[in-house]
Amino acid sequence: MARKASGTIGILTAGGDCPGLNAVIRGVAKAAMHHGIKVIGIHDGFRGLVENRYMPVDNPLVSGILAQGGTFLGSSRDKPHKMPMGGKVLDMTEVAVANYHKLNLDCLVCLGGNGTQKNALKLLQKGGINVLTLPKTIDNDVAETDITFGFDSAMSIATEAIDRLHTTATSHHRIIVCEIMGHSAGWLCLGAGIAGGADVILIPELPYNMEVVANSLLRRQRSGKRFSIIAAAEGILSVQEAQEQRSAKGKKRKLQDEIAHTIKSGGEEGDIHLVQEPVASRLARRLQQLTGVEARVTSLGHVQRGGPPTGFDRLLCTRLGTKAGELLAQHHYNVMVGVKGTLCVPVPLAKAAATKRIVPLDHPWLGTARLVGTCLGDIEV
Ligand code: F6P
């Protein structure tokens, strides 16, 4: 027999934070409360659900947070089915589900990226609870949505960084390699690279050839341009590295395997850059050797995830959040709220969780970059 609706929902933020999380919490909470639904905020992502840490969310609490970066609920990368607990990694799904029922929730609203979509789907499939998700990440790589919230804010920070690097690179006649986040997707680097007018843009989807990059820098020199800016995504691979990865038949790169041994704490793949020399440093060192031009490196890192959301993201977050509130009022659960054209719409969660949305090689942004003479590292320009 179906359980009677309690009129209460839980909300959590999981995975890496980004600008706009507070704006979405506000949108969901205000719209839900408008429909008479009570809201409970769960601390630190799925860990808070397992550890039963939560707080009531009311109107005064979500007032004045629209423009605040981060998430006032806290976040973590913990997964219910693989959670480090007291020195062990345990499947805590049953505990998470039991706490959901203890709180008498009708639905758990999960704000997060790819990992969160998968974890929410697992709770739905294995635990039989209602979930509703929203696509958050600066990486812009969640499937079934045209855009994720947080991406525009991070892109504007990275663009401003490239602008600033331009002036100093010009003064010192240097090559500056700017490393941009995005995990294994190139959206952030490609978007900021085009918006900032980078001379070379390297993304994970398009393996680069070092000679091609060096030649494009030398050609700039010969034409009288005495500086160059390279926007390099953190996940880039050379043509050779990409071949090695492919020939490893789906296994992660050797280096990633080594790191997986080192990090036994249940860390995500994103942890890799903590112990690996940033790709930008390797790139800069080699390009300095090949071109004879002095090179420097700037890794933007978590600066891209901090601070207030842009106006675009505030609007997007409010639209997504209030759409979620509307769906909750209709008991329309087990979907992700995605952006399709001008609309925020429910999309199948199973499809959103199934894959990552990386830059397709026929994407118009790549054509745009090539037409303004940007080297993408694959062919001579
Ligand atoms: O997924 C968002 C992201 O910022 C990626 O771009 C990056 O690879 C990763 O998170 C960094 O993770 P962490 O904050 O855990 O170091």
Tab-separated table of C-alpha atoms and ligand atoms in Angstrom:
chain	number	residue	atom	x	y	z
A	1	MET	CA	0.000	0.000	0.000
A	2	ALA	CA	1.409	3.451	-0.922
A	3	ARG	CA	2.569	5.565	2.018
A	4	LYS	CA	0.525	8.675	2.753
A	5	ALA	CA	2.401	11.854	1.738
A	6	SER	CA	3.868	13.684	4.734
A	7	GLY	CA	4.314	17.011	2.966
A	8	THR	CA	8.030	17.090	3.912
A	9	ILE	CA	11.046	16.878	1.626
A	10	GLY	CA	14.775	16.647	2.340
A	11	ILE	CA	17.443	18.499	0.384
A	12	LEU	CA	21.206	17.893	0.186
A	13	THR	CA	24.193	19.123	-1.790
A	14	ALA	CA	26.798	16.541	-2.837
A	15	GLY	CA	30.108	16.404	-4.721
A	16	GLY	CA	32.395	19.372	-5.356
A	17	ASP	CA	30.711	22.673	-4.568
A	18	CYS	CA	30.137	25.492	-7.065
A	19	PRO	CA	28.641	28.971	-7.180
A	20	GLY	CA	24.837	28.759	-7.302
A	21	LEU	CA	24.176	25.937	-4.819
A	22	ASN	CA	22.683	28.315	-2.258
A	23	ALA	CA	20.604	29.945	-4.980
A	24	VAL	CA	19.128	26.556	-5.956
A	25	ILE	CA	18.436	25.579	-2.328
A	26	ARG	CA	16.646	28.919	-1.956
A	27	GLY	CA	14.633	28.366	-5.152
A	28	VAL	CA	13.585	24.827	-4.185
A	29	ALA	CA	12.765	25.791	-0.587
A	30	LYS	CA	10.815	28.947	-1.401
A	31	ALA	CA	8.765	27.254	-4.134
A	32	ALA	CA	8.163	24.156	-1.981
A	33	MET	CA	7.084	26.296	1.006
A	34	HIS	CA	4.839	28.296	-1.331
A	35	HIS	CA	3.044	24.985	-2.008
A	36	GLY	CA	2.834	24.169	1.703
A	37	ILE	CA	5.705	21.645	1.717
A	38	LYS	CA	8.087	21.515	4.695
A	39	VAL	CA	11.811	21.405	3.940
A	40	ILE	CA	14.604	19.689	5.854
A	41	GLY	CA	18.227	20.466	4.977
A	42	ILE	CA	20.677	17.559	5.231
A	43	HIS	CA	24.284	18.372	6.104
A	44	ASP	CA	27.341	17.373	4.071
A	45	GLY	CA	25.695	15.434	1.261
A	46	PHE	CA	24.899	11.736	1.588
A	47	ARG	CA	27.133	11.476	4.678
A	48	GLY	CA	24.680	13.678	6.583
A	49	LEU	CA	21.811	11.402	5.566
A	50	VAL	CA	23.690	8.350	6.843
A	51	GLU	CA	24.733	10.121	10.061
A	52	ASN	CA	21.282	11.653	10.526
A	53	ARG	CA	22.518	15.245	10.605
A	54	TYR	CA	19.939	17.746	9.420
A	55	MET	CA	18.267	21.102	10.110
A	56	PRO	CA	14.838	22.577	9.427
A	57	VAL	CA	14.824	25.037	6.530
A	58	ASP	CA	12.463	27.997	6.758
A	59	ASN	CA	11.989	31.276	4.919
A	60	PRO	CA	14.374	33.405	7.041
A	61	LEU	CA	17.128	30.792	6.601
A	62	VAL	CA	17.029	30.988	2.803
A	63	SER	CA	16.648	34.757	2.727
A	64	GLY	CA	19.669	36.697	1.502
A	65	ILE	CA	21.623	33.677	0.206
A	66	LEU	CA	20.956	34.071	-3.512
A	67	ALA	CA	24.350	35.614	-4.202
A	68	GLN	CA	26.395	33.594	-1.695
A	69	GLY	CA	28.970	31.114	-3.017
A	70	GLY	CA	29.362	27.579	-1.630
A	71	THR	CA	26.561	25.705	0.109
A	72	PHE	CA	25.361	26.506	3.615
A	73	LEU	CA	24.394	22.839	4.005
A	74	GLY	CA	27.971	21.671	3.382
A	75	SER	CA	28.953	19.023	0.850
A	76	SER	CA	30.971	15.821	0.579
A	77	ARG	CA	31.920	13.328	-2.103
A	78	ASP	CA	30.658	10.370	-0.033
A	79	LYS	CA	28.489	7.718	-1.661
A	80	PRO	CA	25.889	5.840	0.443
A	81	HIS	CA	26.943	2.468	-1.031
A	82	LYS	CA	30.707	2.999	-0.476
A	83	MET	CA	31.195	5.169	2.575
A	84	PRO	CA	34.380	5.374	4.638
A	85	MET	CA	33.208	4.673	8.206
A	86	GLY	CA	35.588	4.095	11.116
A	87	GLY	CA	38.519	3.013	8.950
A	88	LYS	CA	36.413	0.768	6.663
A	89	VAL	CA	34.470	1.399	3.466
A	90	LEU	CA	30.883	0.218	4.032
A	91	ASP	CA	27.614	0.006	2.132
A	92	MET	CA	25.419	2.381	4.160
A	93	THR	CA	22.431	2.335	1.783
A	94	GLU	CA	20.108	0.716	4.331
A	95	VAL	CA	21.008	3.301	6.975
A	96	ALA	CA	20.446	6.144	4.500
A	97	VAL	CA	17.035	4.724	3.561
A	98	ALA	CA	16.072	4.155	7.213
A	99	ASN	CA	16.946	7.770	8.061
A	100	TYR	CA	14.918	9.006	5.083
A	101	HIS	CA	11.902	7.160	6.530
A	102	LYS	CA	12.653	8.340	10.088
A	103	LEU	CA	12.462	11.909	8.796
A	104	ASN	CA	9.195	10.936	7.121
A	105	LEU	CA	10.290	12.403	3.793
A	106	ASP	CA	8.247	12.271	0.593
A	107	CYS	CA	11.302	12.878	-1.530
A	108	LEU	CA	15.056	13.552	-1.293
A	109	VAL	CA	16.216	16.454	-3.475
A	110	CYS	CA	19.867	15.979	-4.478
A	111	LEU	CA	21.930	18.792	-5.971
A	112	GLY	CA	25.034	17.402	-7.658
A	113	GLY	CA	27.067	16.370	-10.674
A	114	ASN	CA	27.515	12.999	-12.359
A	115	GLY	CA	28.365	11.086	-9.198
A	116	THR	CA	25.322	12.482	-7.416
A	117	GLN	CA	22.983	11.544	-10.282
A	118	LYS	CA	24.296	7.970	-10.034
A	119	ASN	CA	24.090	7.854	-6.228
A	120	ALA	CA	20.529	9.212	-6.229
A	121	LEU	CA	19.518	6.647	-8.857
A	122	LYS	CA	21.016	3.857	-6.712
A	123	LEU	CA	18.994	5.041	-3.692
A	124	LEU	CA	15.877	4.992	-5.843
A	125	GLN	CA	16.605	1.553	-7.327
A	126	LYS	CA	18.117	-0.196	-4.304
A	127	GLY	CA	16.388	1.690	-1.513
A	128	GLY	CA	13.023	2.393	-3.109
A	129	ILE	CA	12.950	6.037	-1.980
A	130	ASN	CA	11.779	9.004	-4.047
A	131	VAL	CA	14.488	11.324	-5.368
A	132	LEU	CA	14.597	14.447	-7.488
A	133	THR	CA	17.927	15.793	-8.748
A	134	LEU	CA	19.362	19.018	-10.144
A	135	PRO	CA	22.443	19.264	-12.396
A	136	LYS	CA	25.299	21.037	-10.629
A	137	THR	CA	28.909	21.288	-11.759
A	138	ILE	CA	31.413	23.751	-13.139
A	139	ASP	CA	32.395	20.938	-15.561
A	140	ASN	CA	29.073	21.203	-17.490
A	141	ASP	CA	29.247	17.465	-18.181
A	142	VAL	CA	25.874	16.166	-16.926
A	143	ALA	CA	23.849	14.402	-19.627
A	144	GLU	CA	20.248	15.292	-20.537
A	145	THR	CA	20.644	19.007	-19.861
A	146	ASP	CA	21.903	21.788	-22.129
A	147	ILE	CA	23.824	23.354	-19.247
A	148	THR	CA	24.629	22.780	-15.583
A	149	PHE	CA	24.497	25.497	-12.940
A	150	GLY	CA	27.895	26.758	-11.783
A	151	PHE	CA	29.404	26.495	-15.246
A	152	ASP	CA	28.793	30.106	-16.246
A	153	SER	CA	30.273	31.429	-12.985
A	154	ALA	CA	33.408	29.304	-13.313
A	155	MET	CA	33.737	30.256	-16.964
A	156	SER	CA	33.629	33.949	-16.155
A	157	ILE	CA	36.355	33.514	-13.486
A	158	ALA	CA	38.555	31.567	-15.914
A	159	THR	CA	37.923	34.152	-18.639
A	160	GLU	CA	38.949	36.992	-16.354
A	161	ALA	CA	42.082	35.045	-15.404
A	162	ILE	CA	43.005	34.672	-19.088
A	163	ASP	CA	42.447	38.425	-19.575
A	164	ARG	CA	44.825	39.146	-16.706
A	165	LEU	CA	47.411	36.669	-17.972
A	166	HIS	CA	47.337	38.415	-21.348
A	167	THR	CA	48.619	41.701	-19.958
A	168	THR	CA	51.520	40.182	-18.028
A	169	ALA	CA	52.410	37.722	-20.834
A	170	THR	CA	52.548	40.680	-23.242
A	171	SER	CA	54.804	42.705	-20.970
A	172	HIS	CA	57.322	39.880	-20.530
A	173	HIS	CA	57.014	38.277	-23.983
A	174	ARG	CA	56.216	34.925	-22.427
A	175	ILE	CA	54.193	31.830	-23.044
A	176	ILE	CA	51.706	31.356	-20.179
A	177	VAL	CA	49.911	28.053	-19.768
A	178	CYS	CA	46.676	28.428	-17.806
A	179	GLU	CA	45.352	25.162	-16.369
A	180	ILE	CA	41.566	25.051	-16.160
A	181	MET	CA	39.392	22.516	-14.286
A	182	GLY	CA	36.748	20.319	-15.884
A	183	HIS	CA	37.849	16.789	-14.979
A	184	SER	CA	37.539	14.773	-18.207
A	185	ALA	CA	35.355	17.326	-20.027
A	186	GLY	CA	36.643	20.331	-21.956
A	187	TRP	CA	33.613	22.668	-21.752
A	188	LEU	CA	35.084	25.053	-19.196
A	189	CYS	CA	38.458	25.334	-20.894
A	190	LEU	CA	36.970	25.658	-24.369
A	191	GLY	CA	34.381	28.238	-23.289
A	192	ALA	CA	36.817	30.355	-21.270
A	193	GLY	CA	39.540	29.898	-23.884
A	194	ILE	CA	37.323	31.288	-26.638
A	195	ALA	CA	35.909	34.051	-24.405
A	196	GLY	CA	39.417	35.051	-23.261
A	197	GLY	CA	40.949	34.796	-26.731
A	198	ALA	CA	43.533	32.127	-25.833
A	199	ASP	CA	45.948	31.374	-28.688
A	200	VAL	CA	45.942	27.643	-28.019
A	201	ILE	CA	43.106	25.689	-26.394
A	202	LEU	CA	43.675	22.090	-25.351
A	203	ILE	CA	40.798	19.898	-24.185
A	204	PRO	CA	40.635	16.222	-23.119
A	205	GLU	CA	38.351	15.254	-26.004
A	206	LEU	CA	40.960	16.278	-28.589
A	207	PRO	CA	44.408	14.735	-27.900
A	208	TYR	CA	47.181	17.224	-28.635
A	209	ASN	CA	50.386	16.951	-30.593
A	210	MET	CA	53.253	18.807	-28.893
A	211	GLU	CA	54.950	19.625	-32.216
A	212	VAL	CA	51.729	21.149	-33.559
A	213	VAL	CA	51.402	23.347	-30.469
A	214	ALA	CA	55.068	24.408	-30.559
A	215	ASN	CA	54.860	25.217	-34.284
A	216	SER	CA	51.792	27.378	-33.747
A	217	LEU	CA	53.658	29.345	-31.061
A	218	LEU	CA	56.706	29.769	-33.330
A	219	ARG	CA	54.452	30.944	-36.150
A	220	ARG	CA	52.996	33.589	-33.834
A	221	GLN	CA	56.521	34.709	-32.983
A	222	ARG	CA	57.484	34.989	-36.627
A	223	SER	CA	54.414	37.137	-37.282
A	224	GLY	CA	55.579	39.584	-34.609
A	225	LYS	CA	53.421	38.404	-31.715
A	226	ARG	CA	55.750	38.086	-28.764
A	227	PHE	CA	53.526	36.311	-26.256
A	228	SER	CA	51.093	33.380	-26.238
A	229	ILE	CA	48.357	32.169	-23.917
A	230	ILE	CA	47.523	28.484	-23.743
A	231	ALA	CA	44.284	27.398	-22.066
A	232	ALA	CA	44.859	23.774	-21.046
A	233	ALA	CA	42.173	21.609	-19.448
A	234	GLU	CA	43.346	19.569	-16.466
A	235	GLY	CA	42.376	16.293	-18.177
A	236	ILE	CA	44.298	16.719	-21.455
A	237	LEU	CA	46.224	13.867	-23.051
A	238	SER	CA	48.827	13.907	-25.791
A	239	VAL	CA	48.112	11.775	-28.857
A	240	GLN	CA	50.509	9.164	-27.465
A	241	GLU	CA	48.926	9.167	-23.994
A	242	ALA	CA	45.480	8.805	-25.571
A	243	GLN	CA	46.710	5.810	-27.600
A	244	GLU	CA	48.221	4.244	-24.486
A	245	GLN	CA	44.978	4.771	-22.638
A	246	ARG	CA	43.003	3.145	-25.432
A	247	SER	CA	45.392	0.205	-25.646
A	248	ALA	CA	45.027	-0.324	-21.903
A	249	LYS	CA	41.531	-1.561	-22.904
A	250	GLY	CA	39.403	0.533	-20.653
A	251	LYS	CA	41.795	0.324	-17.719
A	252	LYS	CA	42.802	3.655	-16.231
A	253	ARG	CA	46.195	5.050	-17.100
A	254	LYS	CA	49.160	3.500	-15.299
A	255	LEU	CA	49.621	6.684	-13.324
A	256	GLN	CA	46.002	6.673	-12.217
A	257	ASP	CA	46.416	3.068	-11.067
A	258	GLU	CA	49.445	4.045	-9.001
A	259	ILE	CA	47.525	6.894	-7.457
A	260	ALA	CA	44.554	4.666	-6.737
A	261	HIS	CA	46.923	2.567	-4.611
A	262	THR	CA	48.098	5.671	-2.790
A	263	ILE	CA	44.664	7.098	-2.160
A	264	LYS	CA	42.765	4.305	-0.493
A	265	SER	CA	40.407	6.643	1.246
A	266	GLY	CA	37.595	6.334	-1.268
A	267	GLY	CA	38.732	9.552	-3.008
A	268	GLU	CA	37.416	10.469	-6.441
A	269	GLU	CA	39.376	10.583	-9.663
A	270	GLY	CA	39.519	14.335	-9.193
A	271	ASP	CA	42.048	13.701	-6.416
A	272	ILE	CA	44.619	12.917	-9.060
A	273	HIS	CA	45.782	16.513	-9.416
A	274	LEU	CA	46.762	16.634	-5.741
A	275	VAL	CA	49.619	14.223	-6.266
A	276	GLN	CA	50.347	14.507	-9.967
A	277	GLU	CA	52.469	17.296	-11.409
A	278	PRO	CA	49.927	19.634	-13.010
A	279	VAL	CA	49.664	18.939	-16.749
A	280	ALA	CA	50.294	22.629	-17.361
A	281	SER	CA	53.786	22.395	-15.817
A	282	ARG	CA	54.818	19.505	-18.051
A	283	LEU	CA	53.426	21.333	-21.048
A	284	ALA	CA	55.147	24.630	-20.226
A	285	ARG	CA	58.508	22.969	-19.609
A	286	ARG	CA	58.424	21.152	-22.955
A	287	LEU	CA	57.191	24.160	-24.916
A	288	GLN	CA	59.954	26.327	-23.463
A	289	GLN	CA	62.474	23.725	-24.691
A	290	LEU	CA	60.908	23.478	-28.148
A	291	THR	CA	60.388	27.210	-28.766
A	292	GLY	CA	63.137	28.856	-26.756
A	293	VAL	CA	60.502	31.222	-25.343
A	294	GLU	CA	60.269	31.645	-21.570
A	295	ALA	CA	57.175	29.900	-20.209
A	296	ARG	CA	55.141	30.236	-17.010
A	297	VAL	CA	52.240	28.324	-15.508
A	298	THR	CA	49.046	29.348	-13.716
A	299	SER	CA	46.762	26.657	-12.337
A	300	LEU	CA	43.396	28.217	-11.511
A	301	GLY	CA	42.285	25.341	-9.289
A	302	HIS	CA	39.532	25.938	-6.746
A	303	VAL	CA	39.418	29.685	-7.399
A	304	GLN	CA	37.056	28.628	-10.211
A	305	ARG	CA	34.646	27.084	-7.713
A	306	GLY	CA	34.620	29.918	-5.191
A	307	GLY	CA	32.734	33.180	-4.817
A	308	PRO	CA	29.302	34.387	-5.882
A	309	PRO	CA	27.366	33.074	-8.892
A	310	THR	CA	27.033	35.251	-11.995
A	311	GLY	CA	23.702	36.866	-12.867
A	312	PHE	CA	23.193	34.147	-15.494
A	313	ASP	CA	23.682	31.397	-12.886
A	314	ARG	CA	21.454	33.145	-10.314
A	315	LEU	CA	18.648	33.228	-12.865
A	316	LEU	CA	19.277	29.625	-13.963
A	317	CYS	CA	19.460	28.380	-10.353
A	318	THR	CA	16.228	30.137	-9.434
A	319	ARG	CA	14.470	28.727	-12.506
A	320	LEU	CA	15.740	25.191	-11.837
A	321	GLY	CA	15.002	25.363	-8.110
A	322	THR	CA	11.480	26.688	-8.470
A	323	LYS	CA	10.726	24.133	-11.218
A	324	ALA	CA	11.826	21.437	-8.759
A	325	GLY	CA	9.465	22.955	-6.140
A	326	GLU	CA	6.627	22.806	-8.647
A	327	LEU	CA	7.358	19.137	-9.461
A	328	LEU	CA	7.486	18.291	-5.740
A	329	ALA	CA	4.037	19.833	-5.289
A	330	GLN	CA	2.786	17.563	-8.099
A	331	HIS	CA	4.502	14.496	-6.501
A	332	HIS	CA	6.458	14.213	-9.738
A	333	TYR	CA	9.573	12.388	-8.482
A	334	ASN	CA	12.502	10.300	-9.744
A	335	VAL	CA	13.577	12.730	-12.456
A	336	MET	CA	16.342	15.276	-12.904
A	337	VAL	CA	15.326	18.848	-13.677
A	338	GLY	CA	17.271	19.708	-16.819
A	339	VAL	CA	17.466	22.632	-19.211
A	340	LYS	CA	16.158	22.049	-22.728
A	341	GLY	CA	16.255	25.140	-24.901
A	342	THR	CA	14.422	27.887	-23.035
A	343	LEU	CA	12.696	25.528	-20.596
A	344	CYS	CA	13.473	23.731	-17.329
A	345	VAL	CA	11.943	20.280	-17.693
A	346	PRO	CA	11.922	16.895	-15.922
A	347	VAL	CA	14.188	14.387	-17.689
A	348	PRO	CA	14.606	10.656	-16.932
A	349	LEU	CA	17.122	10.282	-14.089
A	350	ALA	CA	18.327	6.926	-15.426
A	351	LYS	CA	19.349	8.602	-18.697
A	352	ALA	CA	21.025	11.542	-16.946
A	353	ALA	CA	23.004	9.178	-14.712
A	354	ALA	CA	24.005	6.813	-17.520
A	355	THR	CA	26.705	8.887	-19.163
A	356	LYS	CA	28.874	12.027	-19.067
A	357	ARG	CA	28.312	14.787	-21.592
A	358	ILE	CA	31.703	15.595	-23.080
A	359	VAL	CA	32.445	17.997	-25.948
A	360	PRO	CA	31.434	16.270	-29.222
A	361	LEU	CA	34.093	16.655	-31.893
A	362	ASP	CA	31.598	18.309	-34.236
A	363	HIS	CA	30.521	20.874	-31.626
A	364	PRO	CA	30.127	24.399	-33.092
A	365	TRP	CA	32.410	25.932	-30.411
A	366	LEU	CA	35.345	23.998	-31.914
A	367	GLY	CA	34.576	25.451	-35.347
A	368	THR	CA	34.314	28.914	-33.807
A	369	ALA	CA	37.733	28.576	-32.201
A	370	ARG	CA	39.351	27.377	-35.422
A	371	LEU	CA	37.816	30.229	-37.438
A	372	VAL	CA	39.474	32.840	-35.217
A	373	GLY	CA	42.822	31.090	-35.722
A	374	THR	CA	43.032	29.264	-32.381
A	375	CYS	CA	45.240	26.193	-32.359
A	376	LEU	CA	43.443	23.210	-30.838
A	377	GLY	CA	46.596	21.105	-30.720
A	378	ASP	CA	45.501	18.567	-33.324
A	379	ILE	CA	46.284	20.204	-36.674
A	380	GLU	CA	48.521	23.073	-37.809
A	381	VAL	CA	46.709	26.402	-38.176
B	1	F6P	O1	33.816	18.286	-10.630
B	1	F6P	C1	34.204	19.561	-10.282
B	1	F6P	C2	35.695	19.623	-10.089
B	1	F6P	O2	36.016	20.947	-9.736
B	1	F6P	C3	36.534	19.157	-11.285
B	1	F6P	O3	36.614	20.122	-12.291
B	1	F6P	C4	37.843	18.836	-10.604
B	1	F6P	O4	38.560	17.883	-11.329
B	1	F6P	C5	37.416	18.291	-9.263
B	1	F6P	O5	36.099	18.784	-9.028
B	1	F6P	C6	38.283	18.682	-8.088
B	1	F6P	O6	37.837	17.999	-6.973
B	1	F6P	P1	38.186	18.334	-5.444
B	1	F6P	O7	37.513	19.614	-5.060
B	1	F6P	O8	37.642	17.179	-4.708
B	1	F6P	O9	39.666	18.473	-5.365
